[in-house]
mmCIF file of C-alpha atoms and ligand atoms in Angstrom:
data_model
loop_
_atom_site.group_PDB
_atom_site.id
_atom_site.type_symbol
_atom_site.label_atom_id
_atom_site.label_comp_id
_atom_site.label_asym_id
_atom_site.label_seq_id
_atom_site.Cartn_x
_atom_site.Cartn_y
_atom_site.Cartn_z
ATOM 1 C CA MET A 1 81.411 -9.884 33.743
ATOM 2 C CA VAL A 2 78.291 -12.041 33.932
ATOM 3 C CA PHE A 3 77.903 -15.610 32.692
ATOM 4 C CA GLY A 4 74.879 -17.036 30.859
ATOM 5 C CA VAL A 5 73.838 -20.688 30.598
ATOM 6 C CA ASP A 6 71.093 -21.967 28.296
ATOM 7 C CA ILE A 7 69.708 -25.327 29.396
ATOM 8 C CA GLY A 8 68.026 -26.976 26.420
ATOM 9 C CA GLY A 9 66.672 -30.388 25.506
ATOM 10 C CA SER A 10 69.758 -31.403 23.538
ATOM 11 C CA GLY A 11 72.552 -29.176 24.787
ATOM 12 C CA ILE A 12 73.669 -27.059 27.731
ATOM 13 C CA LYS A 13 75.535 -24.028 26.404
ATOM 14 C CA GLY A 14 77.250 -21.215 28.237
ATOM 15 C CA ALA A 15 79.608 -18.269 27.865
ATOM 16 C CA PRO A 16 80.595 -15.029 29.541
ATOM 17 C CA VAL A 17 78.450 -12.241 28.091
ATOM 18 C CA ASP A 18 79.258 -8.711 26.990
ATOM 19 C CA LEU A 19 76.178 -7.006 28.403
ATOM 20 C CA ASP A 20 76.703 -3.674 26.638
ATOM 21 C CA ARG A 21 76.701 -5.280 23.205
ATOM 22 C CA GLY A 22 74.422 -8.212 23.964
ATOM 23 C CA THR A 23 76.960 -10.668 22.561
ATOM 24 C CA LEU A 24 79.090 -13.526 23.816
ATOM 25 C CA ALA A 25 82.420 -12.311 25.173
ATOM 26 C CA GLN A 26 84.057 -15.671 24.319
ATOM 27 C CA PRO A 27 82.986 -18.599 22.125
ATOM 28 C CA ARG A 28 80.418 -20.665 23.971
ATOM 29 C CA HIS A 29 81.091 -24.078 25.466
ATOM 30 C CA LYS A 30 78.492 -26.803 24.990
ATOM 31 C CA VAL A 31 77.930 -30.178 26.623
ATOM 32 C CA LEU A 32 75.186 -32.648 25.740
ATOM 33 C CA THR A 33 72.147 -32.575 27.987
ATOM 34 C CA PRO A 34 72.232 -35.727 30.111
ATOM 35 C CA HIS A 35 69.424 -38.272 29.704
ATOM 36 C CA PRO A 36 67.444 -38.520 31.845
ATOM 37 C CA ALA A 37 67.842 -34.790 32.502
ATOM 38 C CA SER A 38 67.499 -35.192 36.259
ATOM 39 C CA PRO A 39 68.311 -32.148 38.404
ATOM 40 C CA GLU A 40 71.551 -33.747 39.709
ATOM 41 C CA ALA A 41 72.805 -34.641 36.230
ATOM 42 C CA VAL A 42 71.946 -31.213 34.793
ATOM 43 C CA VAL A 43 73.581 -29.395 37.701
ATOM 44 C CA ALA A 44 76.782 -31.411 37.135
ATOM 45 C CA ALA A 45 76.733 -30.575 33.411
ATOM 46 C CA VAL A 46 76.219 -26.862 34.146
ATOM 47 C CA ARG A 47 79.151 -26.940 36.564
ATOM 48 C CA GLU A 48 81.315 -28.379 33.815
ATOM 49 C CA VAL A 49 80.317 -25.559 31.428
ATOM 50 C CA VAL A 50 81.035 -22.801 33.977
ATOM 51 C CA GLN A 51 84.321 -24.376 35.127
ATOM 52 C CA HIS A 52 85.481 -24.603 31.522
ATOM 53 C CA PHE A 53 85.928 -20.812 31.677
ATOM 54 C CA ASP A 54 87.213 -20.731 35.256
ATOM 55 C CA PHE A 55 84.442 -18.200 35.738
ATOM 56 C CA ARG A 56 83.797 -16.508 39.102
ATOM 57 C CA GLY A 57 80.857 -14.078 39.228
ATOM 58 C CA PRO A 58 77.087 -13.973 38.801
ATOM 59 C CA VAL A 59 75.530 -16.696 36.630
ATOM 60 C CA GLY A 60 72.151 -16.524 34.870
ATOM 61 C CA LEU A 61 70.511 -19.789 33.779
ATOM 62 C CA THR A 62 67.500 -20.684 31.668
ATOM 63 C CA PHE A 63 65.010 -23.480 32.298
ATOM 64 C CA PRO A 64 62.383 -24.838 29.869
ATOM 65 C CA GLY A 65 59.487 -24.481 32.302
ATOM 66 C CA VAL A 66 57.798 -22.078 34.715
ATOM 67 C CA VAL A 67 60.220 -20.505 37.204
ATOM 68 C CA ILE A 68 58.877 -18.491 40.126
ATOM 69 C CA GLY A 69 61.188 -17.121 42.814
ATOM 70 C CA GLY A 70 63.918 -19.543 41.707
ATOM 71 C CA HIS A 71 61.614 -22.571 42.044
ATOM 72 C CA THR A 72 60.889 -24.686 38.957
ATOM 73 C CA ARG A 73 57.150 -25.294 38.799
ATOM 74 C CA THR A 74 56.528 -27.226 35.572
ATOM 75 C CA ALA A 75 58.538 -29.600 33.383
ATOM 76 C CA ALA A 76 56.616 -30.256 30.160
ATOM 77 C CA ASN A 77 59.613 -31.542 28.197
ATOM 78 C CA VAL A 78 62.130 -32.378 30.937
ATOM 79 C CA ASP A 79 62.487 -34.763 33.871
ATOM 80 C CA GLN A 80 59.554 -34.518 36.268
ATOM 81 C CA GLY A 81 62.018 -34.367 39.185
ATOM 82 C CA TRP A 82 62.298 -30.612 38.575
ATOM 83 C CA ILE A 83 58.741 -29.870 39.644
ATOM 84 C CA GLY A 84 58.624 -27.919 42.905
ATOM 85 C CA LEU A 85 62.405 -27.709 43.296
ATOM 86 C CA ASP A 86 64.418 -24.737 44.598
ATOM 87 C CA ALA A 87 66.520 -25.103 41.458
ATOM 88 C CA GLU A 88 68.126 -21.678 41.773
ATOM 89 C CA GLY A 89 69.353 -22.660 45.254
ATOM 90 C CA LEU A 90 70.745 -25.924 43.852
ATOM 91 C CA PHE A 91 72.741 -24.090 41.183
ATOM 92 C CA ARG A 92 73.955 -21.498 43.682
ATOM 93 C CA GLU A 93 75.290 -24.204 45.991
ATOM 94 C CA ALA A 94 76.763 -26.392 43.276
ATOM 95 C CA LEU A 95 78.563 -23.488 41.564
ATOM 96 C CA ASP A 96 79.269 -21.576 44.762
ATOM 97 C CA LEU A 97 78.306 -18.441 42.786
ATOM 98 C CA PRO A 98 75.290 -16.094 42.754
ATOM 99 C CA ALA A 99 72.709 -17.732 40.466
ATOM 100 C CA THR A 100 69.540 -16.440 38.773
ATOM 101 C CA LEU A 101 67.148 -18.815 37.059
ATOM 102 C CA LEU A 102 64.414 -17.862 34.575
ATOM 103 C CA ASN A 103 62.251 -19.402 31.864
ATOM 104 C CA ASP A 104 64.145 -20.071 28.592
ATOM 105 C CA ALA A 105 61.770 -18.133 26.324
ATOM 106 C CA ASP A 106 61.696 -15.215 28.768
ATOM 107 C CA ALA A 107 65.501 -15.106 28.577
ATOM 108 C CA ALA A 108 65.488 -15.214 24.765
ATOM 109 C CA GLY A 109 62.845 -12.475 24.705
ATOM 110 C CA LEU A 110 64.839 -10.209 27.050
ATOM 111 C CA ALA A 111 67.831 -10.469 24.726
ATOM 112 C CA GLU A 112 65.798 -9.889 21.543
ATOM 113 C CA VAL A 113 63.990 -6.872 22.993
ATOM 114 C CA ALA A 114 67.209 -5.265 24.282
ATOM 115 C CA HIS A 115 69.598 -6.132 21.441
ATOM 116 C CA GLY A 116 67.745 -7.862 18.614
ATOM 117 C CA ALA A 117 64.550 -7.747 16.590
ATOM 118 C CA GLY A 118 62.573 -5.935 19.303
ATOM 119 C CA LYS A 119 65.118 -3.218 19.995
ATOM 120 C CA GLY A 120 63.517 0.197 20.364
ATOM 121 C CA ARG A 121 59.993 -1.174 19.844
ATOM 122 C CA SER A 122 57.213 -0.086 22.190
ATOM 123 C CA GLY A 123 53.755 -1.555 22.665
ATOM 124 C CA VAL A 124 53.004 -5.276 22.919
ATOM 125 C CA VAL A 125 55.859 -7.420 21.624
ATOM 126 C CA LEU A 126 55.735 -11.200 21.721
ATOM 127 C CA THR A 127 58.711 -13.520 21.266
ATOM 128 C CA LEU A 128 57.854 -17.121 20.390
ATOM 129 C CA THR A 129 60.522 -19.832 20.343
ATOM 130 C CA PHE A 130 59.837 -22.885 18.199
ATOM 131 C CA GLY A 131 61.829 -25.930 19.284
ATOM 132 C CA THR A 132 60.898 -29.065 21.226
ATOM 133 C CA GLY A 133 58.040 -27.006 22.632
ATOM 134 C CA ILE A 134 56.821 -23.483 21.968
ATOM 135 C CA GLY A 135 58.087 -20.888 24.413
ATOM 136 C CA SER A 136 56.670 -17.385 24.812
ATOM 137 C CA ALA A 137 57.849 -14.059 26.220
ATOM 138 C CA LEU A 138 55.341 -11.207 26.371
ATOM 139 C CA PHE A 139 56.447 -7.565 26.704
ATOM 140 C CA THR A 140 54.612 -4.317 27.005
ATOM 141 C CA ASP A 141 56.792 -1.250 26.420
ATOM 142 C CA GLY A 142 59.850 -3.396 27.094
ATOM 143 C CA VAL A 143 58.582 -4.826 30.389
ATOM 144 C CA LEU A 144 58.322 -8.618 30.564
ATOM 145 C CA VAL A 145 55.302 -10.512 31.901
ATOM 146 C CA PRO A 146 57.120 -13.734 32.903
ATOM 147 C CA ASN A 147 55.988 -17.350 32.481
ATOM 148 C CA THR A 148 53.219 -16.780 29.932
ATOM 149 C CA GLU A 149 53.480 -20.400 28.650
ATOM 150 C CA LEU A 150 51.566 -19.712 25.438
ATOM 151 C CA GLY A 151 52.817 -22.964 23.935
ATOM 152 C CA HIS A 152 50.197 -24.662 26.052
ATOM 153 C CA LEU A 153 47.218 -22.784 24.636
ATOM 154 C CA GLU A 154 44.688 -25.256 23.300
ATOM 155 C CA LEU A 155 44.622 -25.739 19.533
ATOM 156 C CA ARG A 156 42.255 -28.319 18.008
ATOM 157 C CA GLY A 157 41.853 -29.931 21.421
ATOM 158 C CA LYS A 158 45.589 -30.316 22.026
ATOM 159 C CA ASP A 159 48.461 -28.412 23.555
ATOM 160 C CA ALA A 160 49.417 -26.013 20.732
ATOM 161 C CA GLU A 161 53.084 -27.005 20.954
ATOM 162 C CA ARG A 162 52.181 -30.621 20.122
ATOM 163 C CA ARG A 163 50.829 -29.393 16.743
ATOM 164 C CA ALA A 164 52.977 -26.435 15.846
ATOM 165 C CA SER A 165 56.442 -26.728 17.465
ATOM 166 C CA ALA A 166 59.519 -27.387 15.336
ATOM 167 C CA ALA A 167 59.618 -30.884 16.867
ATOM 168 C CA ALA A 168 56.047 -31.515 15.627
ATOM 169 C CA ARG A 169 57.154 -30.648 12.094
ATOM 170 C CA GLU A 170 59.873 -33.293 12.286
ATOM 171 C CA LYS A 171 57.798 -35.873 14.124
ATOM 172 C CA HIS A 172 54.925 -35.708 11.635
ATOM 173 C CA ASP A 173 57.270 -35.296 8.680
ATOM 174 C CA LEU A 174 55.494 -32.110 7.566
ATOM 175 C CA SER A 175 56.633 -30.045 4.601
ATOM 176 C CA TRP A 176 57.442 -26.391 5.351
ATOM 177 C CA ALA A 177 54.131 -25.437 3.739
ATOM 178 C CA GLU A 178 52.166 -27.917 5.856
ATOM 179 C CA TRP A 179 53.884 -26.738 8.996
ATOM 180 C CA ALA A 180 53.305 -23.072 8.064
ATOM 181 C CA VAL A 181 49.534 -23.759 8.020
ATOM 182 C CA ARG A 182 49.779 -24.976 11.611
ATOM 183 C CA VAL A 183 51.950 -22.041 12.669
ATOM 184 C CA ASP A 184 49.439 -19.658 11.053
ATOM 185 C CA GLU A 185 46.589 -21.245 12.963
ATOM 186 C CA TYR A 186 48.571 -20.847 16.175
ATOM 187 C CA LEU A 187 49.472 -17.219 15.414
ATOM 188 C CA ASP A 188 45.785 -16.492 14.691
ATOM 189 C CA LEU A 189 44.913 -17.711 18.167
ATOM 190 C CA VAL A 190 47.704 -15.768 19.857
ATOM 191 C CA GLU A 191 46.838 -12.626 17.898
ATOM 192 C CA ARG A 192 43.159 -12.855 18.858
ATOM 193 C CA LEU A 193 44.131 -13.030 22.533
ATOM 194 C CA PHE A 194 46.999 -10.547 22.807
ATOM 195 C CA SER A 195 46.982 -8.253 19.733
ATOM 196 C CA PRO A 196 50.783 -7.904 19.611
ATOM 197 C CA GLN A 197 52.217 -5.287 17.250
ATOM 198 C CA LEU A 198 55.344 -7.369 16.753
ATOM 199 C CA VAL A 199 55.918 -11.125 16.894
ATOM 200 C CA ILE A 200 59.548 -12.290 16.974
ATOM 201 C CA ILE A 201 60.057 -15.887 15.849
ATOM 202 C CA GLY A 202 62.979 -17.522 17.664
ATOM 203 C CA GLY A 203 64.235 -20.993 18.528
ATOM 204 C CA GLY A 204 66.566 -23.202 16.493
ATOM 205 C CA VAL A 205 64.224 -23.206 13.490
ATOM 206 C CA SER A 206 64.529 -19.408 13.137
ATOM 207 C CA ARG A 207 67.846 -20.121 11.401
ATOM 208 C CA LYS A 208 65.723 -21.399 8.519
ATOM 209 C CA HIS A 209 63.194 -18.556 8.552
ATOM 210 C CA GLU A 210 63.444 -18.089 4.771
ATOM 211 C CA ARG A 211 61.828 -21.502 4.426
ATOM 212 C CA PHE A 212 58.623 -20.700 6.288
ATOM 213 C CA LEU A 213 58.135 -17.021 7.165
ATOM 214 C CA PRO A 214 57.311 -16.134 3.522
ATOM 215 C CA LEU A 215 54.648 -18.883 3.550
ATOM 216 C CA LEU A 216 52.717 -17.386 6.482
ATOM 217 C CA ALA A 217 49.482 -15.514 5.810
ATOM 218 C CA PRO A 218 49.487 -11.716 6.152
ATOM 219 C CA ARG A 219 48.271 -10.507 9.541
ATOM 220 C CA ASP A 220 47.997 -7.322 11.585
ATOM 221 C CA ALA A 221 51.074 -8.094 13.668
ATOM 222 C CA GLU A 222 54.453 -7.756 12.033
ATOM 223 C CA VAL A 223 56.182 -11.172 12.144
ATOM 224 C CA VAL A 224 59.995 -11.135 12.039
ATOM 225 C CA PRO A 225 62.806 -13.621 12.694
ATOM 226 C CA ALA A 226 64.891 -13.393 15.869
ATOM 227 C CA VAL A 227 68.291 -11.779 15.401
ATOM 228 C CA LEU A 228 70.315 -13.357 18.208
ATOM 229 C CA ARG A 229 69.214 -16.898 17.309
ATOM 230 C CA ASN A 230 71.248 -19.432 19.240
ATOM 231 C CA ASP A 231 72.793 -16.944 21.627
ATOM 232 C CA ALA A 232 69.573 -15.293 22.807
ATOM 233 C CA GLY A 233 69.096 -17.622 25.797
ATOM 234 C CA ILE A 234 72.671 -17.181 27.031
ATOM 235 C CA VAL A 235 72.576 -13.392 26.629
ATOM 236 C CA GLY A 236 69.131 -13.073 28.241
ATOM 237 C CA ALA A 237 70.114 -15.275 31.175
ATOM 238 C CA ALA A 238 73.157 -13.093 31.821
ATOM 239 C CA MET A 239 70.980 -9.958 31.553
ATOM 240 C CA ALA A 240 68.603 -11.349 34.189
ATOM 241 C CA ALA A 241 71.532 -12.149 36.503
ATOM 242 C CA ALA A 242 72.952 -8.643 36.043
ATOM 243 C CA ARG A 243 69.591 -7.034 36.813
ATOM 244 C CA ARG A 244 69.464 -8.982 40.059
ATOM 245 C CA GLY A 245 72.710 -7.140 40.965
HETATM 246 C C1 LIG B 301 57.524 -25.079 28.414
HETATM 247 C C2 LIG B 301 57.951 -23.636 28.467
HETATM 248 C C3 LIG B 301 59.191 -23.434 27.611
HETATM 249 C C4 LIG B 301 58.945 -23.949 26.208
HETATM 250 C C5 LIG B 301 60.183 -23.852 25.347
HETATM 251 C C6 LIG B 301 57.324 -25.494 26.982
HETATM 252 O O1 LIG B 301 56.950 -26.837 26.916
HETATM 253 O O2 LIG B 301 56.327 -25.279 29.148
HETATM 254 O O3 LIG B 301 58.216 -23.241 29.796
HETATM 255 O O4 LIG B 301 59.510 -22.070 27.579
HETATM 256 O O5 LIG B 301 58.522 -25.300 26.237
HETATM 257 O O6 LIG B 301 61.245 -24.595 25.864
#
């Protein structure tokens, strides 16, 4: 059995994962993300989540920033103390278990492509997660190009995620229709650059896809809601840990 942990801006959620089905093997346990979300505080919260299940085995974890070789390289929406850290090593030591760390959107994308909206789809598939930021996971024939960070493309002179994330909708008190215009503008940009055949819309807001997907303009790429929703990060993290062996 492999364990997945999704480290998000508001909560840290984890569960053992059934890798064959791409589902949680037990109901997930969630603790609030500490503020400030310093590495020490987050590591302690993750330990609490894993110990809740008395779990011993490989653990996959997500991080909302660039992760290369287990090192966290950026921290757009989390404590700056993560930049340049061997975070995977920290988790391994604190949990005393094999640990694998990857970008949160990459994890969600892995799960969606294997078990969700991208299952069986070849060609260029892009998962976008709309939450505090915008995360991206780019696949070609099922193979992930990690750390694409497309939320930071420039849109009207700003980081795209500042205009079009789910948090931007709340912050600027936008109606669904107003927000959909911004999402469309962002999808236009992404489509011009990557020509995906399929775009999977994930993140917390994908729960409410009926409110905004029908408002988006028609485009060449097929745009569909994520299927695994809230569990995609946990499942994808566990998949990454299992692949590590
Ligand atoms: C980060 C990405 C992350 C996304 C979603 C962005 O601000 O740079 O690494 O995937 O937010 O959490």
